Coordinates of C-alpha atoms in Angstrom, one line a residue:
M16 CA 0.0 0.0 0.0
I17 CA 1.5 3.3 -1.1
E18 CA 0.5 6.4 0.8
T19 CA 0.6 9.9 -0.6
P20 CA -1.4 12.9 0.4
N21 CA -3.9 12.5 -2.4
H22 CA -3.6 9.0 -3.9
H23 CA -3.0 5.4 -2.9
A24 CA -1.8 2.4 -5.0
L25 CA -3.0 -1.1 -4.0
V26 CA -0.6 -3.6 -5.5
I27 CA -1.9 -7.2 -5.6
G28 CA 1.0 -9.7 -5.9
A29 CA 3.6 -7.1 -5.0
S30 CA 6.4 -9.7 -4.7
G31 CA 5.8 -11.2 -8.1
L32 CA 7.6 -10.8 -11.4
I33 CA 5.6 -7.7 -12.4
G34 CA 4.5 -6.5 -8.9
W35 CA 8.0 -6.3 -7.5
S36 CA 9.0 -3.9 -10.3
V37 CA 5.7 -1.9 -9.9
V38 CA 6.6 -1.3 -6.3
N39 CA 10.2 -0.5 -7.2
Q40 CA 9.0 2.1 -9.6
L41 CA 6.6 3.6 -7.1
L42 CA 9.5 3.9 -4.6
R43 CA 12.1 5.1 -6.9
P44 CA 14.0 8.2 -5.6
L45 CA 11.8 11.2 -5.8
A46 CA 11.6 14.5 -3.9
G47 CA 8.4 13.2 -2.2
R48 CA 9.1 9.5 -1.8
P49 CA 5.9 7.6 -0.7
R50 CA 5.7 5.4 2.3
L51 CA 5.4 1.7 2.0
S52 CA 3.2 -0.4 4.3
L53 CA 3.1 -4.2 3.8
A54 CA -0.1 -6.2 4.3
T55 CA 0.6 -9.9 4.5
G56 CA -1.7 -12.9 4.9
V57 CA -4.5 -11.7 2.6
N58 CA -6.5 -14.7 1.2
L59 CA -7.9 -13.9 -2.2
L60 CA -9.9 -17.1 -2.3
C61 CA -12.3 -16.3 0.5
S62 CA -15.8 -14.8 0.0
D63 CA -16.3 -11.2 -1.0
H64 CA -17.6 -10.3 2.5
K65 CA -14.6 -11.9 4.2
F66 CA -12.1 -10.4 1.8
K67 CA -13.6 -7.0 2.4
G68 CA -13.3 -7.4 6.2
T69 CA -9.7 -8.7 5.9
L70 CA -8.6 -5.9 3.7
K71 CA -10.2 -3.3 6.0
E72 CA -8.4 -5.0 9.0
K73 CA -5.0 -5.3 7.3
V74 CA -4.9 -1.9 5.7
S75 CA -6.1 0.7 8.2
D76 CA -6.7 3.5 5.7
V77 CA -8.4 1.5 2.9
D78 CA -11.7 3.3 3.5
S79 CA -10.2 6.5 2.3
L80 CA -8.7 5.2 -0.5
M81 CA -10.7 -7.6 -9.7
Q82 CA -14.0 -9.6 -9.2
R83 CA -13.5 -10.0 -5.5
V84 CA -10.8 -7.3 -5.4
V85 CA -12.7 -4.9 -7.7
R86 CA -15.9 -5.2 -5.8
A87 CA -14.2 -4.9 -2.4
V88 CA -12.3 -1.8 -3.5
K89 CA -15.4 -0.3 -5.1
K90 CA -17.3 -0.7 -1.9
L91 CA -14.5 0.5 0.3
S92 CA -13.2 3.3 -1.9
P93 CA -15.9 4.9 -4.0
S94 CA -13.5 7.5 -5.3
F95 CA -10.8 5.2 -6.7
K96 CA -9.7 6.0 -10.2
F97 CA -8.0 3.3 -12.2
I98 CA -7.2 -0.5 -12.3
V99 CA -4.2 -1.7 -14.3
Y100 CA -3.7 -5.4 -14.9
P101 CA -1.1 -7.3 -16.9
G102 CA -2.1 -10.0 -19.3
G103 CA -0.2 -12.0 -21.9
T104 CA -0.2 -12.8 -25.6
T105 CA 0.3 -16.5 -26.2
L106 CA -3.1 -17.6 -25.2
E107 CA -4.6 -15.1 -27.5
G108 CA -2.3 -16.0 -30.4
A109 CA 0.0 -13.1 -29.8
P110 CA -2.2 -10.3 -31.2
L111 CA 0.0 -8.2 -33.5
V112 CA -2.6 -5.4 -33.0
E113 CA -4.8 -5.2 -29.9
E114 CA -8.1 -5.4 -31.8
L115 CA -7.4 -9.0 -32.8
A116 CA -7.9 -10.1 -29.2
D117 CA -11.6 -9.1 -29.4
R118 CA -12.1 -11.2 -32.6
L119 CA -11.3 -14.6 -31.3
P120 CA -13.5 -17.6 -32.4
L121 CA -16.1 -18.2 -29.7
D122 CA -15.1 -21.7 -29.0
Y123 CA -11.5 -20.5 -28.3
A124 CA -12.4 -17.3 -26.6
K125 CA -14.2 -19.1 -23.8
T126 CA -10.9 -20.8 -22.9
V127 CA -9.0 -17.6 -22.5
S128 CA -9.3 -15.8 -19.2
Y129 CA -8.1 -12.4 -20.3
S130 CA -11.2 -11.7 -22.4
H131 CA -13.4 -12.6 -19.4
Y132 CA -11.4 -10.1 -17.2
R133 CA -11.9 -7.4 -19.8
A134 CA -15.6 -8.1 -19.9
M135 CA -15.9 -8.1 -16.1
L136 CA -14.0 -4.9 -15.7
T137 CA -16.1 -3.2 -18.4
E138 CA -19.3 -4.3 -16.7
E139 CA -18.1 -3.3 -13.2
C140 CA -17.0 0.2 -14.3
A141 CA -20.1 1.0 -16.3
R142 CA -21.6 4.3 -15.3
A143 CA -18.7 4.7 -12.8
S144 CA -16.0 7.3 -12.5
W145 CA -13.1 4.8 -12.7
S146 CA -11.7 2.9 -15.6
W147 CA -9.1 0.2 -16.4
C148 CA -6.5 -0.9 -18.8
K149 CA -4.7 -4.1 -19.7
L150 CA -1.0 -4.2 -20.5
C151 CA -0.1 -6.9 -23.0
P152 CA 3.6 -7.8 -23.1
D153 CA 5.2 -10.9 -24.6
A154 CA 8.4 -12.0 -22.8
I155 CA 8.7 -10.2 -19.4
I156 CA 12.3 -9.9 -18.3
G157 CA 12.8 -9.0 -14.7
F158 CA 13.6 -9.8 -11.1
T159 CA 11.5 -11.6 -8.5
P160 CA 12.7 -12.5 -5.1
N161 CA 10.7 -15.6 -4.4
G162 CA 10.6 -17.5 -7.7
S163 CA 8.1 -17.3 -10.6
G164 CA 6.8 -19.6 -13.3
Y165 CA 7.4 -16.9 -15.8
S166 CA 10.9 -15.6 -14.9
L167 CA 13.0 -16.9 -17.8
A168 CA 15.8 -14.6 -16.6
G169 CA 15.8 -16.2 -13.2
H170 CA 15.8 -19.7 -14.5
W171 CA 18.5 -19.1 -17.1
S172 CA 20.7 -17.2 -14.6
V173 CA 20.9 -20.2 -12.4
Y174 CA 21.5 -22.5 -15.4
L175 CA 24.2 -20.4 -17.0
Y176 CA 25.9 -19.8 -13.6
A177 CA 26.0 -23.5 -13.0
Y178 CA 27.2 -24.2 -16.6
R179 CA 30.2 -21.8 -16.0
L180 CA 31.0 -23.5 -12.7
V181 CA 31.1 -26.9 -14.3
H182 CA 32.6 -26.2 -17.7
G183 CA 34.6 -23.0 -17.0
E184 CA 34.7 -19.5 -18.4
G185 CA 34.7 -19.4 -22.2
A186 CA 32.8 -22.7 -22.6
E187 CA 30.3 -22.9 -25.5
V188 CA 26.7 -23.3 -24.3
P189 CA 24.0 -24.2 -27.0
Y190 CA 20.6 -22.5 -26.9
P191 CA 18.2 -24.7 -24.9
G192 CA 15.7 -25.1 -27.7
V193 CA 15.2 -25.9 -31.4
Q194 CA 16.3 -23.9 -34.4
A195 CA 12.8 -22.5 -35.0
G196 CA 12.7 -21.2 -31.5
Y197 CA 16.2 -19.6 -31.9
D198 CA 15.1 -17.7 -35.1
C199 CA 11.5 -16.7 -34.5
L200 CA 10.8 -13.0 -33.8
Y201 CA 9.3 -11.7 -30.5
S202 CA 9.1 -8.5 -28.4
E203 CA 10.8 -8.2 -25.1
T204 CA 9.5 -6.1 -22.2
S205 CA 11.5 -5.4 -19.1
A206 CA 9.4 -5.3 -15.9
T207 CA 10.6 -1.8 -15.4
T208 CA 9.0 -0.6 -18.7
L209 CA 5.8 -2.5 -17.8
A210 CA 5.5 -0.9 -14.4
R211 CA 5.6 2.6 -15.8
F212 CA 2.8 2.5 -18.4
K213 CA -0.9 2.9 -17.7
G214 CA -3.5 4.2 -19.9
K215 CA -7.9 -0.2 -22.5
M216 CA -5.5 -2.8 -23.8
F217 CA -2.0 -1.8 -24.9
N218 CA 0.8 -3.9 -26.4
V219 CA 4.0 -3.0 -24.6
A220 CA 7.6 -3.7 -25.4
D221 CA 11.0 -2.1 -24.8
S222 CA 11.5 -1.5 -28.5
E223 CA 9.4 -1.4 -31.7
T224 CA 12.1 -3.5 -33.4
P225 CA 11.5 -7.2 -32.7
S226 CA 14.4 -9.5 -31.7
S227 CA 15.2 -13.2 -31.7
M228 CA 17.2 -15.5 -29.6
R229 CA 19.8 -15.7 -32.4
K230 CA 20.7 -12.2 -31.4
R231 CA 20.0 -12.3 -27.6
W232 CA 21.3 -15.8 -26.6
P233 CA 25.0 -15.0 -27.3
Q234 CA 24.7 -11.7 -25.4
I235 CA 23.1 -13.5 -22.4
A236 CA 25.7 -16.2 -22.4
R237 CA 28.5 -13.5 -22.6
W238 CA 27.3 -11.9 -19.4
F239 CA 28.2 -15.2 -17.7
G240 CA 31.6 -15.5 -19.4
L241 CA 30.3 -18.1 -21.8
V242 CA 29.9 -18.4 -25.6
G243 CA 26.3 -18.8 -26.6
T244 CA 25.8 -20.9 -29.8
A245 CA 22.9 -22.0 -31.9
P246 CA 21.1 -25.3 -31.0
S247 CA 22.2 -28.3 -32.9
S248 CA 20.3 -29.3 -36.0
S249 CA 19.2 -32.5 -34.2
A250 CA 17.9 -30.6 -31.1
H251 CA 14.7 -32.3 -29.8
V252 CA 12.1 -31.6 -27.1
N253 CA 13.3 -34.7 -25.3
D254 CA 16.8 -33.5 -24.9
P255 CA 18.1 -32.7 -21.4
K256 CA 16.9 -29.4 -20.2
P257 CA 18.4 -26.6 -18.1
S258 CA 16.6 -27.8 -15.0
D259 CA 18.2 -31.3 -15.4
F260 CA 21.6 -29.7 -15.5
I261 CA 20.8 -27.6 -12.5
Q262 CA 19.6 -30.6 -10.5
A263 CA 22.6 -32.7 -11.5
H264 CA 24.9 -30.0 -10.1
R265 CA 22.8 -28.8 -7.2
E266 CA 25.4 -29.6 -4.6
R267 CA 28.0 -27.6 -6.4
L268 CA 25.7 -24.6 -6.6
E269 CA 24.9 -24.8 -2.9
E270 CA 28.6 -25.1 -2.1
E271 CA 29.1 -21.8 -3.9
G272 CA 26.3 -20.2 -1.9
A273 CA 23.7 -19.9 -4.7
K274 CA 20.2 -19.4 -3.2
G275 CA 16.9 -20.2 -4.8
V276 CA 18.2 -23.0 -7.0
A277 CA 14.8 -24.7 -7.3
I278 CA 12.2 -22.0 -6.9
W279 CA 11.3 -21.6 -10.6
N280 CA 8.6 -23.4 -12.6
A281 CA 11.2 -25.4 -14.4
G282 CA 8.9 -27.5 -16.6
Q283 CA 7.3 -24.4 -18.1
L284 CA 10.5 -22.4 -18.5
D285 CA 12.5 -25.4 -19.9
S286 CA 10.0 -25.6 -22.7
Y287 CA 10.4 -22.0 -23.9
G288 CA 12.8 -22.7 -26.7
Y289 CA 10.9 -25.8 -27.9
W290 CA 7.3 -24.7 -28.3
L291 CA 7.6 -20.9 -28.9
T292 CA 8.8 -21.4 -32.4
F293 CA 6.6 -18.9 -34.2
D294 CA 6.9 -15.1 -34.9
R295 CA 5.0 -13.2 -32.2
Q296 CA 6.2 -9.6 -32.4
L297 CA 3.8 -6.9 -31.2
S298 CA 2.5 -3.8 -32.9
L299 CA 3.1 -0.7 -30.7
R300 CA 0.9 1.6 -32.8
R301 CA -1.7 2.2 -30.0
L302 CA 1.1 2.7 -27.5
R303 CA 2.7 5.3 -29.7
D304 CA -0.6 7.0 -30.5
A305 CA -1.2 7.4 -26.7
G306 CA 2.0 9.4 -26.5
F307 CA 4.4 6.8 -25.1
D308 CA 7.5 7.0 -27.3
E309 CA 10.2 5.7 -25.0
E310 CA 12.6 3.1 -26.5
R311 CA 15.2 1.2 -24.5
R312 CA 17.7 -1.5 -25.4
P313 CA 15.9 -4.8 -24.6
E314 CA 19.2 -6.4 -23.5
D315 CA 19.4 -3.9 -20.6
G316 CA 16.4 -5.5 -19.0
W317 CA 18.3 -8.8 -18.9
W318 CA 21.4 -7.2 -17.3
E319 CA 19.3 -5.4 -14.7
A320 CA 17.6 -8.7 -13.8
F321 CA 20.9 -10.6 -13.6
E322 CA 22.4 -7.9 -11.4
M323 CA 19.5 -8.2 -9.0
F324 CA 19.6 -12.0 -8.9
K325 CA 23.3 -11.6 -8.1
K326 CA 22.6 -9.0 -5.4
A327 CA 20.0 -11.3 -3.9
G328 CA 22.5 -14.2 -3.7
M329 CA 20.7 -16.4 -6.2
I330 CA 23.8 -16.5 -8.2
Q331 CA 27.4 -15.5 -7.3

């Protein structure tokens, strides 16, 4: 809960991949730095009534300040202004332009949660003074202190650190995926960029120019003192994965003081280079039309994340 004289920010999932960076941006050095109050032990699976009571108990000033959260906040803070929530692209077929997400076949649309969230928020804010937007990134590159099923940077940082320990500096490390996954185009979004934009549904990315792992993997490996190479022509989904290598050398990692060796959703992250084999770059036209013109080097998001993982002791 961020307290300022006029506005408050309620961050749900503040220690997650996106939430951590949102809070970090809110607390960045400013002349009037806001005060942070942590509210722990909030159960989002309880009834609306119980959640409302818990929120009121845990956050003393919430009276002055999504469906359970949205309705609770609506009841407790009639003057609240805006809800921002992050979604994703792969379940919607990576919409190159945002309008495509609203034109999904009905039999497919009912399996995608994001469209239901948008419909719910639109209904809840009808005839109200508040509104909402969805931020739609592809690959989110950032730091999270307690593990994440979506932190590719965290998973790969442990893998490449272990690889260097075992094989030494300068060793070649093939991309953990197939050739199509190495060459397909995508848009990278650092958690820092994601945290700074608000505004309906916006594609967001660090750069309008798409990238590929053919460009990024050698750069990532170089940060660890390794030489990143393309996957072999015979690479297969059944090949040993980064998590297999990490587990095989877990004792070595622990001897070196690496923390958080097994806190990532390895199964999902291991599959990244094998099933994401299609172009999925995003159009930033709506973002630019809204006046957000900032561009940053996508690789900088990786370096920031790796430095934070190192600072947190997850790698050495």
